[in-house]
Short mmCIF file of C-alpha atoms in Angstrom, two decimals:
data_model
loop_
_atom_site.label_atom_id
_atom_site.label_comp_id
_atom_site.label_asym_id
_atom_site.label_seq_id
_atom_site.Cartn_x
_atom_site.Cartn_y
_atom_site.Cartn_z
CA MET A 494 0.00 0.00 0.00
CA ASP A 495 1.38 3.40 -0.98
CA ASP A 496 1.41 5.85 1.91
CA PRO A 497 0.75 9.52 1.23
CA ILE A 498 3.60 11.93 1.77
CA LEU A 499 3.39 13.09 5.38
CA PRO A 500 3.66 16.81 6.17
CA LEU A 501 6.36 16.43 8.84
CA GLN A 502 9.56 14.43 9.23
CA LEU A 503 11.14 12.99 12.37
CA GLU A 504 14.84 13.79 12.58
CA VAL A 505 17.33 12.62 15.21
CA VAL A 506 18.98 15.67 16.78
CA GLY A 507 20.72 13.95 19.68
CA SER A 508 21.28 10.65 21.42
CA MET A 509 22.53 9.39 24.74
CA SER A 510 25.07 6.58 24.80
CA PRO A 511 23.42 3.17 25.05
CA THR A 512 23.72 1.40 28.37
CA PRO A 513 25.84 -1.73 27.83
CA LEU A 514 23.91 -4.98 28.19
CA SER A 515 20.87 -3.33 29.78
CA ARG A 516 17.41 -2.30 28.69
CA ALA A 517 16.18 1.29 29.08
CA TRP A 518 12.54 1.43 30.15
CA ILE A 519 11.38 5.01 30.43
CA SER A 520 12.68 8.59 30.20
CA ALA A 521 10.96 11.28 32.25
CA PRO A 522 11.60 14.96 31.43
CA HIS A 523 11.91 17.25 34.47
CA PRO A 524 8.93 19.59 35.03
CA TYR A 525 11.00 22.76 34.57
CA LEU A 526 14.72 21.95 34.27
CA PRO A 527 16.22 20.80 30.93
CA ILE A 528 17.18 17.39 32.31
CA LEU A 529 15.94 13.86 31.85
CA ALA A 530 15.74 10.80 34.11
CA THR A 531 16.09 7.42 32.39
CA CYS A 532 15.39 4.10 34.15
CA ALA A 533 17.26 0.96 33.19
CA SER A 534 17.43 -2.72 33.93
CA ASP A 535 20.89 -2.34 35.53
CA ARG A 536 19.22 -0.87 38.67
CA THR A 537 20.31 2.65 37.70
CA VAL A 538 18.62 5.95 36.90
CA ARG A 539 20.71 8.18 34.67
CA ILE A 540 20.26 11.94 34.60
CA TYR A 541 20.92 13.46 31.17
CA SER A 542 21.20 17.06 30.02
CA LEU A 543 18.77 18.17 27.32
CA THR A 544 21.09 21.03 26.39
CA SER A 545 24.14 18.90 25.52
CA PHE A 546 22.67 15.35 25.46
CA THR A 547 25.32 14.14 27.89
CA GLN A 548 25.01 12.21 31.14
CA LEU A 549 25.19 14.45 34.19
CA SER A 550 24.90 11.89 36.98
CA SER A 551 23.53 8.51 37.96
CA ILE A 552 21.37 7.33 40.82
CA THR A 553 22.24 3.91 42.19
CA GLY A 554 22.08 1.81 45.32
CA GLY A 555 18.43 2.03 46.24
CA HIS A 556 16.94 -0.96 44.45
CA LYS A 557 17.92 -4.61 44.13
CA ARG A 558 16.40 -5.23 40.69
CA SER A 559 15.58 -3.40 37.47
CA ILE A 560 14.17 0.13 37.90
CA ARG A 561 11.08 0.03 35.72
CA THR A 562 9.60 3.51 36.12
CA CYS A 563 10.14 6.97 37.55
CA ALA A 564 8.34 10.30 37.90
CA TRP A 565 9.36 13.81 39.00
CA LYS A 566 7.40 15.49 41.77
CA PRO A 567 5.83 18.76 40.58
CA ASN A 568 5.73 22.23 42.16
CA LEU A 569 9.05 22.17 44.01
CA GLN A 570 11.48 25.05 44.51
CA ASN A 571 15.24 24.59 45.00
CA GLU A 572 14.81 20.83 45.13
CA SER A 573 14.15 17.91 42.84
CA THR A 574 12.32 14.81 44.04
CA LEU A 575 12.15 11.65 41.96
CA ALA A 576 10.01 8.58 42.66
CA THR A 577 11.24 5.25 41.29
CA GLY A 578 9.51 1.89 40.98
CA SER A 579 11.41 -1.37 40.78
CA PHE A 580 10.98 -5.04 39.98
CA ASP A 581 12.06 -5.62 43.60
CA SER A 582 8.46 -4.53 44.50
CA SER A 583 9.57 -1.33 46.24
CA VAL A 584 9.14 2.37 45.52
CA GLY A 585 11.98 4.78 46.23
CA VAL A 586 11.90 8.52 46.78
CA TRP A 587 15.10 10.45 45.99
CA ARG A 588 15.90 14.08 46.76
CA LYS A 589 18.48 16.57 45.58
CA ASP A 590 18.84 20.18 46.70
CA HIS A 591 19.80 22.81 44.15
CA ASP A 592 19.45 26.51 43.46
CA VAL A 593 17.80 27.41 40.19
CA THR A 594 19.54 30.30 38.51
CA GLY A 595 17.98 29.73 35.11
CA GLY A 596 19.01 27.27 32.42
CA ASP A 597 19.94 23.97 33.98
CA GLY A 598 20.12 25.36 37.52
CA VAL A 599 23.10 25.06 39.84
CA GLY A 600 24.16 21.45 40.19
CA PHE A 601 22.84 20.52 36.77
CA THR A 602 24.94 22.66 34.43
CA ASP A 603 27.15 20.82 31.98
CA ALA A 604 30.19 22.78 33.22
CA ASN A 605 29.91 21.05 36.59
CA PHE A 606 30.43 17.61 35.06
CA GLU A 607 33.79 17.46 33.37
CA GLY A 608 35.24 14.35 34.94
CA GLU A 609 34.59 11.25 36.95
CA ASN A 610 35.28 12.93 40.29
CA GLN A 611 32.64 15.54 39.68
CA GLU A 612 30.17 12.89 38.66
CA GLU A 613 30.83 10.83 41.78
CA GLU A 614 30.33 13.92 43.93
CA GLU A 615 27.06 14.58 42.14
CA ASP A 616 25.87 11.04 42.79
CA GLU A 617 26.38 11.61 46.50
CA GLU A 618 24.07 14.63 46.37
CA TRP A 619 21.14 12.42 45.46
CA ARG A 620 19.72 11.31 48.77
CA PHE A 621 17.70 8.11 48.99
CA ALA A 622 15.08 9.65 51.24
CA LEU A 623 12.85 6.67 51.87
CA VAL A 624 11.51 3.42 50.53
CA LEU A 625 7.80 2.61 50.30
CA ASP A 626 7.01 -1.07 50.76
CA GLY A 627 3.63 -2.69 50.25
CA HIS A 628 3.41 -4.21 46.79
CA ASP A 629 3.89 -7.97 46.53
CA SER A 630 5.40 -7.96 43.05
CA GLU A 631 7.08 -5.80 40.40
CA VAL A 632 6.17 -2.10 40.44
CA LYS A 633 5.21 -1.03 36.91
CA GLY A 634 4.16 2.62 37.30
CA VAL A 635 4.40 5.67 39.57
CA SER A 636 2.63 9.02 39.24
CA TRP A 637 2.38 12.22 41.31
CA ASN A 638 -0.82 14.22 41.41
CA ALA A 639 -0.81 17.87 40.32
CA GLY A 640 -0.43 19.09 43.91
CA GLY A 641 2.48 16.77 44.61
CA ASN A 642 1.02 15.47 47.88
CA LEU A 643 -0.28 12.15 46.51
CA LEU A 644 1.79 9.40 44.89
CA ALA A 645 0.10 6.54 43.05
CA THR A 646 1.89 3.25 42.34
CA CYS A 647 0.82 0.11 40.50
CA SER A 648 2.14 -3.40 40.28
CA ARG A 649 2.06 -6.83 38.79
CA ASP A 650 0.25 -7.83 42.00
CA LYS A 651 -2.93 -6.35 40.40
CA SER A 652 -3.14 -3.48 42.89
CA VAL A 653 -2.95 0.31 42.86
CA TRP A 654 -1.66 2.05 45.97
CA ILE A 655 -2.12 5.72 46.86
CA TRP A 656 0.33 7.29 49.28
CA GLU A 657 -0.08 10.70 50.92
CA GLU A 658 2.87 12.81 52.05
CA MET A 659 2.11 13.85 55.63
CA ASP A 660 5.48 15.51 56.24
CA GLU A 661 8.87 15.44 54.55
CA ASP A 662 9.95 11.81 54.21
CA ASP A 663 6.74 10.68 55.93
CA TYR A 664 4.16 8.93 53.73
CA GLU A 665 1.00 7.10 54.71
CA THR A 666 -1.02 4.62 52.68
CA VAL A 667 -4.47 6.10 52.05
CA ALA A 668 -5.82 3.49 49.63
CA VAL A 669 -5.13 0.04 48.22
CA LEU A 670 -7.29 -0.49 45.12
CA GLN A 671 -7.69 -4.09 44.00
CA GLU A 672 -10.45 -4.16 41.39
CA HIS A 673 -8.20 -4.92 38.43
CA SER A 674 -8.00 -8.66 37.66
CA GLY A 675 -4.57 -8.48 36.05
CA ASP A 676 -1.15 -6.87 36.13
CA VAL A 677 -1.62 -3.06 36.41
CA LYS A 678 0.63 -1.46 33.81
CA CYS A 679 0.27 2.29 34.38
CA VAL A 680 -1.26 4.97 36.60
CA SER A 681 -1.77 8.62 35.70
CA TRP A 682 -3.32 11.52 37.59
CA HIS A 683 -5.79 13.98 36.06
CA PRO A 684 -3.98 17.31 35.46
CA GLU A 685 -6.29 19.22 37.81
CA GLU A 686 -8.71 16.97 39.69
CA GLU A 687 -7.84 14.32 42.24
CA MET A 688 -8.86 11.61 39.82
CA LEU A 689 -6.57 8.69 38.95
CA ALA A 690 -6.56 6.57 35.80
CA SER A 691 -5.13 3.04 35.74
CA CYS A 692 -4.85 0.41 33.03
CA SER A 693 -4.19 -3.28 33.11
CA TYR A 694 -3.49 -6.66 31.59
CA ASP A 695 -7.24 -7.25 32.10
CA ASP A 696 -7.88 -5.01 29.03
CA ASP A 697 -9.63 -2.32 31.13
CA VAL A 698 -9.09 1.28 32.11
CA ARG A 699 -10.41 2.39 35.48
CA LEU A 700 -10.93 5.86 36.93
CA TRP A 701 -10.72 6.43 40.68
CA LYS A 702 -11.82 9.22 43.03
CA ASN A 703 -12.00 9.77 46.76
CA ASP A 704 -15.60 9.38 47.92
CA VAL A 705 -15.57 11.00 51.37
CA ASP A 706 -12.78 8.91 52.95
CA ASP A 707 -12.86 5.94 50.61
CA TRP A 708 -11.22 5.76 47.19
CA THR A 709 -13.52 4.04 44.72
CA CYS A 710 -13.74 3.22 41.03
CA ILE A 711 -16.03 5.83 39.45
CA SER A 712 -15.87 4.58 35.85
CA LEU A 713 -14.82 1.48 33.94
CA LEU A 714 -13.68 2.14 30.38
CA GLN A 715 -14.00 -0.97 28.24
CA GLY A 716 -13.29 -1.30 24.55
CA HIS A 717 -9.76 -2.62 24.20
CA SER A 718 -9.51 -6.31 23.37
CA SER A 719 -6.07 -6.89 24.89
CA THR A 720 -3.63 -5.52 27.47
CA VAL A 721 -3.79 -1.74 27.95
CA TRP A 722 -0.20 -0.56 28.38
CA MET A 723 -0.55 3.14 29.09
CA VAL A 724 -2.97 5.98 29.77
CA GLU A 725 -2.21 9.67 29.22
CA TRP A 726 -4.24 12.81 29.99
CA GLU A 727 -4.81 15.74 27.68
CA ALA A 728 -3.71 19.24 28.73
CA LEU A 729 -6.08 21.44 30.70
CA SER A 730 -6.33 24.03 27.94
CA ILE A 731 -7.61 23.41 24.44
CA THR A 732 -4.57 22.94 22.26
CA GLU A 733 -3.27 25.54 19.88
CA SER A 734 -3.73 23.45 16.73
CA LEU A 735 -7.49 23.72 17.08
CA MET A 736 -7.80 27.18 18.64
CA ALA A 737 -5.55 28.72 15.97
CA SER A 738 -7.70 27.40 13.15
CA THR A 739 -9.75 29.97 11.33
CA GLY A 740 -13.43 29.85 10.53
CA GLU A 741 -15.93 29.54 13.36
CA THR A 742 -18.97 27.36 12.82
CA PRO A 743 -21.79 26.35 15.17
CA GLU A 744 -20.44 22.79 15.20
CA ARG A 745 -16.93 23.91 16.15
CA ASN A 746 -18.22 26.23 18.85
CA ALA A 747 -20.35 23.40 20.24
CA TRP A 748 -17.30 21.12 20.29
CA ILE A 749 -15.23 23.71 22.16
CA GLU A 750 -18.00 24.27 24.70
CA ARG A 751 -18.37 20.53 25.20
CA ARG A 752 -14.61 20.20 25.70
CA LYS A 753 -14.71 22.94 28.35
CA THR A 754 -17.60 21.21 30.11
CA SER A 755 -16.19 17.69 29.93
CA GLY A 756 -12.61 18.65 30.80
CA PRO A 757 -9.43 16.94 29.61
CA ARG A 758 -9.79 13.73 27.67
CA LEU A 759 -7.89 10.49 28.27
CA ALA A 760 -5.90 8.47 25.75
CA SER A 761 -5.09 4.77 26.07
CA CYS A 762 -2.91 2.40 24.03
CA SER A 763 -3.00 -1.35 23.87
CA ASP A 764 -1.69 -4.70 22.73
CA ASP A 765 -4.65 -4.63 20.30
CA VAL A 766 -2.68 -1.99 18.31
CA THR A 767 -5.27 0.74 18.88
CA ILE A 768 -5.12 4.14 20.54
CA ARG A 769 -8.45 5.31 21.91
CA ILE A 770 -9.65 8.70 23.13
CA TRP A 771 -12.13 8.80 26.01
CA ARG A 772 -14.32 11.73 27.08
CA ARG A 773 -16.46 12.39 30.12
CA VAL A 774 -20.20 12.82 29.61
CA PRO A 775 -21.19 15.93 31.61
CA ARG A 776 -24.10 15.77 34.00
CA GLU A 777 -26.81 18.31 34.40
CA LYS A 778 -26.18 20.69 37.27
CA GLY A 779 -28.34 19.80 40.24
CA PRO A 780 -29.62 22.12 42.95
CA GLU A 781 -26.84 23.91 44.81
CA GLN A 782 -26.02 22.19 48.09
CA SER A 783 -25.00 23.95 51.27
CA LYS A 784 -21.39 23.38 52.27
CA LEU A 785 -22.67 22.60 55.77
CA SER A 786 -24.99 19.83 54.57
CA ILE A 787 -24.06 16.27 55.43
CA ILE A 788 -26.63 14.85 53.02
CA ARG A 789 -25.02 13.77 49.79
CA THR A 790 -26.92 14.33 46.56
CA GLY A 791 -26.05 12.33 43.46
CA SER A 792 -23.54 9.62 42.76
CA ILE A 793 -19.80 10.02 42.44
CA GLU A 794 -19.84 7.62 39.49
CA GLU A 795 -19.20 9.05 36.03
CA ASP A 796 -19.81 7.89 32.49
CA TRP A 797 -17.10 8.18 29.87
CA LEU A 798 -17.45 7.53 26.14
CA GLU A 799 -14.98 6.36 23.57
CA GLU A 800 -14.79 9.47 21.39
CA ALA A 801 -12.31 8.36 18.74
CA GLN A 802 -9.73 5.83 17.62
CA LEU A 803 -6.54 7.10 16.06
CA PRO A 804 -5.48 5.86 12.61
CA LYS A 805 -3.94 2.40 12.84
CA ARG A 806 -0.25 2.53 11.93
CA HIS A 807 1.30 0.00 14.31
CA ASP A 808 1.37 -3.74 13.66
CA ARG A 809 2.59 -4.78 17.11
CA ALA A 810 1.74 -3.79 20.68
CA ILE A 811 1.67 -0.05 21.39
CA TYR A 812 3.61 0.35 24.63
CA ALA A 813 3.57 4.11 25.11
CA ILE A 814 1.84 7.33 24.11
CA SER A 815 2.55 10.95 24.97
CA TRP A 816 0.03 13.79 24.59
CA SER A 817 1.75 17.13 24.05
CA LYS A 818 0.58 19.80 26.48
CA LYS A 819 1.47 22.47 23.92
CA SER A 820 0.61 21.30 20.42
CA GLY A 821 -1.99 18.68 21.33
CA ARG A 822 -0.23 16.11 19.16
CA ILE A 823 -0.04 12.50 20.31
CA ALA A 824 3.09 10.40 19.76
CA SER A 825 3.08 6.61 19.99
CA THR A 826 5.62 3.80 19.93
CA GLY A 827 5.89 0.12 20.69
CA GLY A 828 6.94 -3.37 19.77
CA ASP A 829 7.32 -2.66 16.05
CA GLY A 830 10.00 -0.03 16.75
CA LYS A 831 7.97 2.65 15.03
CA ILE A 832 7.28 6.23 16.17
CA VAL A 833 4.06 7.81 14.92
CA VAL A 834 2.83 11.37 15.49
CA TYR A 835 -0.88 12.25 15.21
CA GLU A 836 -2.63 15.61 15.06
CA GLU A 837 -6.26 16.54 15.68
CA ARG A 838 -7.82 18.77 13.07
CA TRP A 839 -11.19 20.21 12.21
CA ARG A 840 -13.00 18.16 9.62
CA LYS A 841 -13.69 19.99 6.37
CA ASP A 842 -17.11 18.33 6.25
CA PRO A 843 -18.32 17.51 9.80
CA ILE A 844 -20.09 14.20 10.12
CA ALA A 845 -23.44 14.69 11.79
CA ILE A 846 -24.29 12.03 14.35
CA GLY A 847 -27.34 10.12 13.21
CA PRO A 848 -29.36 7.06 14.22
CA GLY A 849 -27.31 3.89 14.42
CA MET A 850 -24.00 5.70 14.74
CA LYS A 851 -21.79 5.41 17.79
CA ASP A 852 -20.81 8.06 20.35
CA GLU A 853 -23.44 10.45 21.76
CA THR A 854 -26.41 9.06 19.83
CA ASP A 855 -25.80 5.52 21.05
CA ALA A 856 -25.41 6.83 24.57
CA LEU A 857 -28.61 8.82 24.43
CA ASN A 858 -30.37 5.78 23.03
CA GLY A 859 -29.30 3.90 26.15
CA GLU A 860 -26.27 1.99 24.92
CA SER A 861 -22.64 2.41 25.88
CA GLN A 862 -19.67 1.57 23.69
CA GLY A 863 -19.52 -1.91 25.12
CA GLY A 864 -23.16 -2.52 24.29
CA ALA A 865 -24.22 -2.65 27.95
CA PRO A 866 -27.19 -0.57 29.07
CA MET A 867 -26.24 2.89 30.28
CA ASP A 868 -28.45 5.11 32.39
CA VAL A 869 -28.36 8.58 30.84
CA THR A 870 -30.94 10.05 33.20
CA GLY A 871 -29.72 13.37 34.52
CA TYR A 872 -27.26 14.03 31.73
CA ASP A 873 -27.20 17.41 30.06
CA LYS A 874 -28.13 16.50 26.49
CA SER A 875 -27.51 20.07 25.38
CA ALA A 876 -23.84 19.47 26.17
CA LEU A 877 -23.79 16.57 23.69
CA PRO A 878 -24.07 18.32 20.30
CA GLN A 879 -25.39 16.37 17.35
CA ALA A 880 -22.30 17.18 15.28
CA ALA A 881 -19.80 15.52 17.59
CA ASN A 882 -17.45 14.35 14.85
CA VAL A 883 -16.20 17.77 13.84
CA THR A 884 -12.57 16.78 14.46
CA GLU A 885 -10.44 13.99 13.07
CA TRP A 886 -7.02 12.58 13.93
CA VAL A 887 -4.47 12.34 11.13
CA VAL A 888 -0.91 11.02 10.96
CA VAL A 889 1.59 13.84 10.42
CA ALA A 890 4.90 12.00 10.89
CA GLU A 891 6.20 8.43 11.07
CA PHE A 892 9.58 6.75 11.48
CA ASP A 893 10.31 3.03 11.19
CA GLY A 894 13.10 1.31 13.11
CA ALA A 895 13.60 4.19 15.53
CA HIS A 896 16.03 2.07 17.59
CA ASP A 897 17.16 -0.19 14.75
CA VAL A 898 15.85 -3.74 15.34
CA PHE A 899 14.94 -3.12 18.98
CA GLU A 900 11.55 -2.47 20.54
CA VAL A 901 10.86 1.06 21.75
CA ASN A 902 9.50 1.11 25.29
CA HIS A 903 8.65 4.76 25.84
CA ILE A 904 8.07 8.10 24.15
CA ALA A 905 7.75 11.56 25.74
CA TRP A 906 7.38 15.18 24.65
CA ALA A 907 9.76 17.76 26.17
CA LYS A 908 10.69 21.38 25.66
CA ARG A 909 13.70 21.78 23.39
CA ALA A 910 16.76 23.25 25.14
CA ASP A 911 19.77 22.51 22.94
CA ARG A 912 21.52 25.01 20.69
CA GLY A 913 19.63 23.80 17.64
CA LYS A 914 16.27 25.12 18.85
CA HIS A 915 14.58 27.71 16.67
CA ASP A 916 12.44 29.33 19.35
CA GLU A 917 11.53 28.98 23.02
CA SER A 918 8.32 27.07 22.32
CA GLU A 919 9.84 24.29 20.22
CA GLU A 920 9.28 20.70 21.34
CA ILE A 921 11.24 17.48 20.99
CA LEU A 922 10.37 13.82 21.33
CA ILE A 923 12.42 11.46 23.47
CA SER A 924 12.39 7.73 22.74
CA THR A 925 13.72 4.99 25.02
CA GLY A 926 14.48 1.49 23.79
CA ASP A 927 15.52 -2.06 24.46
CA ASP A 928 18.96 -1.19 23.10
CA GLY A 929 19.54 0.82 26.28
CA GLY A 930 19.66 4.03 24.29
CA VAL A 931 17.77 7.31 24.42
CA LYS A 932 17.18 9.32 21.25
CA VAL A 933 16.02 12.91 20.79
CA TRP A 934 13.82 13.74 17.81
CA ALA A 935 12.71 17.00 16.20
CA LEU A 936 9.77 17.48 13.88
CA THR A 937 10.74 19.25 10.67
CA PRO A 938 8.71 20.21 7.58
#
């Protein structure tokens, strides 16, 4: 089959030296510093510079087996905190003090790492603050909430744990969620609400919220036919690719209003080689309740719909997706070693939702995507416009064999910081593979 010429190209602009005889699992860009944390099977986290693409330091000694995942704590000043999850079933929390003077910040500038002695001194500055024990098997994912006070972890033991930071280096378990029937692959917090998404070997995605003092599953998203490897939230704001488009129409305005009402969408990727977009169905606003009232009105449960499936370009399991907070583009990668970039655009000819079609009409007719009955009583039907399919996802870039013959385990968007950047808003993609290497990609016309 002849593929059309794609509008953008993926070009390698930097790479980090492969780790000998070890697999690299995931690379996590820092929230505000131009550095990157990469987890590997040799029980090490390596910190790389995104300005020079060189290794700045390494974090070792805290885990007994492969470090599978890591995540930076948000909203910190003069300190970096990194959570790590390992196949030894433990979660580690690491801290490093530093003064941010712009750029990389003191302690992270390339000039401070010109020899082995400096690197060893830097390693000592990473403090293994504490270990969180509780999981019975390999830890597969860790995620901080937007406020940085809650840490979610998930494991092969089929459980999701939520930890709350009570004081520095003092965490308490606030929930152990055990409704998944298989290995839990990933957890991800909503960018604003205290709502957690998890996905599993059981083919399901679950959403969790705190109901008074008890965390509970508020929605079960079913549609994938095999293992769901990752979930990723959309940005809070509507992305520039859609807002910058010219030509207002009633359908587009309705879509924007619905997006504002529903909030950020959720993307999921799977062994079934699909990427699906899920959206919350907004409820009608009920009578205002006094803050002093102890009588609860309404259920905490929510209904979410499968809004779209992205074009199928992978022929093996999709391990990772990343949803750009700036451009709104989604990047994917997986077992076929391919990187694909998708973009959401306004349709030239919006498809009006009619009888027999999926999405809102099916829901309002009393059927969910899985075919099970769905109670739509109390939903604001005015927030579900009849021209829902006014956007479409298209492939804008693709690269085969991103890490030669090796599988690619992770992909992430980051702000570009090297000398080759054209402006302050430019983004890069970072891929992490079974070859132990990390590559940096730029999108070019």
